[in-house]
Amino acid sequence: KVSIQGVGPGSPAERAGMKAGDQVTRFNEEPVGSPQQLSDLIGSSLAGDRVTLQVARGAEVLELEAVLGERKE
């Protein structure tokens, strides 16, 4: 799982409901084990794609839907 350190204002993550401290455990049903793996999964998707993130927040497990934005170089 990957711990989210912060969420930018107006970002796709914020619009999806993600918060600092969330732990991303799945990206579109794919288990996420490292920050690099999450980055690779996001990178293999296109801007505008709708994705499902499974997130652990404290004792809760949430499914958040996000629409990917343009990647910054």
GROMACS .gro file of N, CA and C in nm:
model
  219
    1LYS      N    1   0.083  -0.119   0.000
    1LYS     CA    2   0.000   0.000   0.000
    1LYS      C    3   0.087   0.124   0.000
    2VAL      N    4   0.027   0.233  -0.044
    2VAL     CA    5   0.100   0.359  -0.058
    2VAL      C    6   0.030   0.465   0.026
    3SER      N    7   0.107   0.529   0.113
    3SER     CA    8   0.052   0.634   0.199
    3SER      C    9   0.053   0.767   0.123
    4ILE      N   10  -0.061   0.836   0.125
    4ILE     CA   11  -0.074   0.966   0.060
    4ILE      C   12  -0.028   1.074   0.158
    5GLN      N   13   0.074   1.149   0.118
    5GLN     CA   14   0.132   1.251   0.205
    5GLN      C   15   0.052   1.381   0.203
    6GLY      N   16  -0.003   1.413   0.087
    6GLY     CA   17  -0.080   1.535   0.074
    6GLY      C   18  -0.162   1.531  -0.054
    7VAL      N   19  -0.265   1.615  -0.058
    7VAL     CA   20  -0.355   1.621  -0.173
    7VAL      C   21  -0.366   1.766  -0.216
    8GLY      N   22  -0.333   1.793  -0.341
    8GLY     CA   23  -0.335   1.930  -0.392
    8GLY      C   24  -0.476   1.982  -0.409
    9PRO      N   25  -0.498   2.110  -0.378
    9PRO     CA   26  -0.630   2.170  -0.396
    9PRO      C   27  -0.672   2.163  -0.543
   10GLY      N   28  -0.794   2.117  -0.567
   10GLY     CA   29  -0.848   2.110  -0.702
   10GLY      C   30  -0.794   1.993  -0.785
   11SER      N   31  -0.711   1.909  -0.724
   11SER     CA   32  -0.652   1.796  -0.797
   11SER      C   33  -0.755   1.685  -0.817
   12PRO      N   34  -0.729   1.595  -0.912
   12PRO     CA   35  -0.819   1.479  -0.927
   12PRO      C   36  -0.832   1.399  -0.797
   13ALA      N   37  -0.724   1.389  -0.721
   13ALA     CA   38  -0.730   1.317  -0.593
   13ALA      C   39  -0.825   1.385  -0.496
   14GLU      N   40  -0.819   1.518  -0.487
   14GLU     CA   41  -0.909   1.590  -0.398
   14GLU      C   42  -1.054   1.575  -0.444
   15ARG      N   43  -1.076   1.585  -0.575
   15ARG     CA   44  -1.213   1.571  -0.626
   15ARG      C   45  -1.268   1.432  -0.600
   16ALA      N   46  -1.180   1.331  -0.593
   16ALA     CA   47  -1.224   1.194  -0.565
   16ALA      C   48  -1.253   1.172  -0.416
   17GLY      N   49  -1.207   1.266  -0.331
   17GLY     CA   50  -1.230   1.252  -0.187
   17GLY      C   51  -1.111   1.199  -0.111
   18MET      N   52  -0.996   1.189  -0.174
   18MET     CA   53  -0.876   1.138  -0.108
   18MET      C   54  -0.824   1.242  -0.010
   19LYS      N   55  -0.765   1.192   0.101
   19LYS     CA   56  -0.712   1.280   0.205
   19LYS      C   57  -0.572   1.237   0.243
   20ALA      N   58  -0.494   1.333   0.295
   20ALA     CA   59  -0.360   1.300   0.345
   20ALA      C   60  -0.374   1.191   0.451
   21GLY      N   61  -0.285   1.093   0.445
   21GLY     CA   62  -0.289   0.982   0.540
   21GLY      C   63  -0.361   0.859   0.486
   22ASP      N   64  -0.437   0.876   0.378
   22ASP     CA   65  -0.502   0.760   0.316
   22ASP      C   66  -0.395   0.663   0.267
   23GLN      N   67  -0.429   0.535   0.267
   23GLN     CA   68  -0.340   0.430   0.216
   23GLN      C   69  -0.405   0.369   0.093
   24VAL      N   70  -0.345   0.389  -0.024
   24VAL     CA   71  -0.398   0.331  -0.147
   24VAL      C   72  -0.357   0.184  -0.152
   25THR      N   73  -0.456   0.095  -0.159
   25THR     CA   74  -0.428  -0.049  -0.160
   25THR      C   75  -0.456  -0.113  -0.296
   26ARG      N   76  -0.541  -0.051  -0.377
   26ARG     CA   77  -0.572  -0.104  -0.511
   26ARG      C   78  -0.598   0.011  -0.608
   27PHE      N   79  -0.559  -0.012  -0.732
   27PHE     CA   80  -0.584   0.082  -0.842
   27PHE      C   81  -0.651  -0.001  -0.951
   28ASN      N   82  -0.780   0.023  -0.975
   28ASN     CA   83  -0.855  -0.057  -1.074
   28ASN      C   84  -0.835  -0.206  -1.053
   29GLU      N   85  -0.857  -0.252  -0.932
   29GLU     CA   86  -0.848  -0.395  -0.895
   29GLU      C   87  -0.706  -0.450  -0.888
   30GLU      N   88  -0.605  -0.371  -0.925
   30GLU     CA   89  -0.466  -0.415  -0.915
   30GLU      C   90  -0.413  -0.381  -0.776
   31PRO      N   91  -0.359  -0.478  -0.702
   31PRO     CA   92  -0.298  -0.446  -0.573
   31PRO      C   93  -0.182  -0.349  -0.591
   32VAL      N   94  -0.168  -0.256  -0.498
   32VAL     CA   95  -0.060  -0.156  -0.503
   32VAL      C   96   0.035  -0.185  -0.386
   33GLY      N   97   0.162  -0.210  -0.419
   33GLY     CA   98   0.259  -0.245  -0.316
   33GLY      C   99   0.365  -0.140  -0.291
   34SER      N  100   0.379  -0.044  -0.384
   34SER     CA  101   0.485   0.056  -0.368
   34SER      C  102   0.446   0.184  -0.442
   35PRO      N  103   0.510   0.296  -0.404
   35PRO     CA  104   0.485   0.421  -0.476
   35PRO      C  105   0.518   0.409  -0.625
   36GLN      N  106   0.626   0.337  -0.658
   36GLN     CA  107   0.663   0.321  -0.799
   36GLN      C  108   0.556   0.244  -0.875
   37GLN      N  109   0.501   0.141  -0.813
   37GLN     CA  110   0.397   0.063  -0.879
   37GLN      C  111   0.273   0.149  -0.904
   38LEU      N  112   0.234   0.230  -0.806
   38LEU     CA  113   0.119   0.319  -0.824
   38LEU      C  114   0.147   0.418  -0.936
   39SER      N  115   0.267   0.475  -0.939
   39SER     CA  116   0.304   0.568  -1.044
   39SER      C  117   0.298   0.501  -1.181
   40ASP      N  118   0.346   0.377  -1.191
   40ASP     CA  119   0.343   0.304  -1.317
   40ASP      C  120   0.199   0.278  -1.362
   41LEU      N  121   0.112   0.241  -1.268
   41LEU     CA  122  -0.029   0.215  -1.301
   41LEU      C  123  -0.097   0.342  -1.351
   42ILE      N  124  -0.070   0.453  -1.284
   42ILE     CA  125  -0.126   0.581  -1.328
   42ILE      C  126  -0.070   0.617  -1.465
   43GLY      N  127   0.061   0.594  -1.484
   43GLY     CA  128   0.126   0.627  -1.609
   43GLY      C  129   0.076   0.545  -1.727
   44SER      N  130   0.024   0.425  -1.700
   44SER     CA  131  -0.026   0.341  -1.809
   44SER      C  132  -0.171   0.376  -1.844
   45SER      N  133  -0.227   0.472  -1.773
   45SER     CA  134  -0.364   0.519  -1.799
   45SER      C  135  -0.357   0.653  -1.872
   46LEU      N  136  -0.468   0.693  -1.929
   46LEU     CA  137  -0.474   0.818  -2.004
   46LEU      C  138  -0.548   0.925  -1.926
   47ALA      N  139  -0.512   1.051  -1.952
   47ALA     CA  140  -0.586   1.163  -1.894
   47ALA      C  141  -0.732   1.149  -1.934
   48GLY      N  142  -0.820   1.168  -1.839
   48GLY     CA  143  -0.963   1.153  -1.865
   48GLY      C  144  -1.017   1.016  -1.829
   49ASP      N  145  -0.926   0.917  -1.809
   49ASP     CA  146  -0.971   0.784  -1.768
   49ASP      C  147  -1.034   0.790  -1.630
   50ARG      N  148  -1.141   0.714  -1.612
   50ARG     CA  149  -1.207   0.703  -1.482
   50ARG      C  150  -1.150   0.577  -1.416
   51VAL      N  151  -1.095   0.594  -1.295
   51VAL     CA  152  -1.032   0.482  -1.225
   51VAL      C  153  -1.095   0.466  -1.087
   52THR      N  154  -1.084   0.345  -1.034
   52THR     CA  155  -1.132   0.316  -0.899
   52THR      C  156  -1.011   0.290  -0.809
   53LEU      N  157  -1.009   0.359  -0.696
   53LEU     CA  158  -0.903   0.342  -0.598
   53LEU      C  159  -0.962   0.284  -0.472
   54GLN      N  160  -0.900   0.178  -0.421
   54GLN     CA  161  -0.939   0.127  -0.290
   54GLN      C  162  -0.843   0.189  -0.190
   55VAL      N  163  -0.900   0.251  -0.088
   55VAL     CA  164  -0.823   0.331   0.007
   55VAL      C  165  -0.858   0.288   0.149
   56ALA      N  166  -0.755   0.269   0.231
   56ALA     CA  167  -0.775   0.244   0.373
   56ALA      C  168  -0.760   0.378   0.445
   57ARG      N  169  -0.862   0.413   0.522
   57ARG     CA  170  -0.861   0.536   0.601
   57ARG      C  171  -0.897   0.497   0.743
   58GLY      N  172  -0.795   0.487   0.828
   58GLY     CA  173  -0.820   0.436   0.963
   58GLY      C  174  -0.870   0.293   0.953
   59ALA      N  175  -0.982   0.263   1.017
   59ALA     CA  176  -1.040   0.128   1.013
   59ALA      C  177  -1.131   0.107   0.892
   60GLU      N  178  -1.157   0.214   0.817
   60GLU     CA  179  -1.248   0.205   0.702
   60GLU      C  180  -1.173   0.167   0.574
   61VAL      N  181  -1.241   0.095   0.486
   61VAL     CA  182  -1.191   0.071   0.351
   61VAL      C  183  -1.291   0.136   0.255
   62LEU      N  184  -1.243   0.229   0.174
   62LEU     CA  185  -1.328   0.306   0.085
   62LEU      C  186  -1.294   0.277  -0.060
   63GLU      N  187  -1.393   0.289  -0.147
   63GLU     CA  188  -1.372   0.283  -0.291
   63GLU      C  189  -1.398   0.424  -0.344
   64LEU      N  190  -1.294   0.486  -0.398
   64LEU     CA  191  -1.306   0.622  -0.451
   64LEU      C  192  -1.292   0.616  -0.603
   65GLU      N  193  -1.369   0.697  -0.671
   65GLU     CA  194  -1.361   0.705  -0.817
   65GLU      C  195  -1.297   0.838  -0.853
   66ALA      N  196  -1.196   0.830  -0.940
   66ALA     CA  197  -1.125   0.950  -0.982
   66ALA      C  198  -1.119   0.956  -1.134
   67VAL      N  199  -1.113   1.077  -1.186
   67VAL     CA  200  -1.088   1.099  -1.328
   67VAL      C  201  -0.948   1.157  -1.337
   68LEU      N  202  -0.860   1.085  -1.408
   68LEU     CA  203  -0.720   1.126  -1.416
   68LEU      C  204  -0.704   1.255  -1.493
   69GLY      N  205  -0.613   1.339  -1.444
   69GLY     CA  206  -0.581   1.464  -1.511
   69GLY      C  207  -0.456   1.446  -1.597
   70GLU      N  208  -0.413   1.555  -1.659
   70GLU     CA  209  -0.290   1.554  -1.738
   70GLU      C  210  -0.171   1.538  -1.643
   71ARG      N  211  -0.075   1.457  -1.684
   71ARG     CA  212   0.047   1.440  -1.604
   71ARG      C  213   0.138   1.560  -1.625
   72LYS      N  214   0.198   1.605  -1.516
   72LYS     CA  215   0.296   1.712  -1.524
   72LYS      C  216   0.432   1.649  -1.546
   73GLU      N  217   0.509   1.707  -1.635
   73GLU     CA  218   0.643   1.653  -1.666
   73GLU      C  219   0.740   1.694  -1.559
   0.00000   0.00000   0.00000
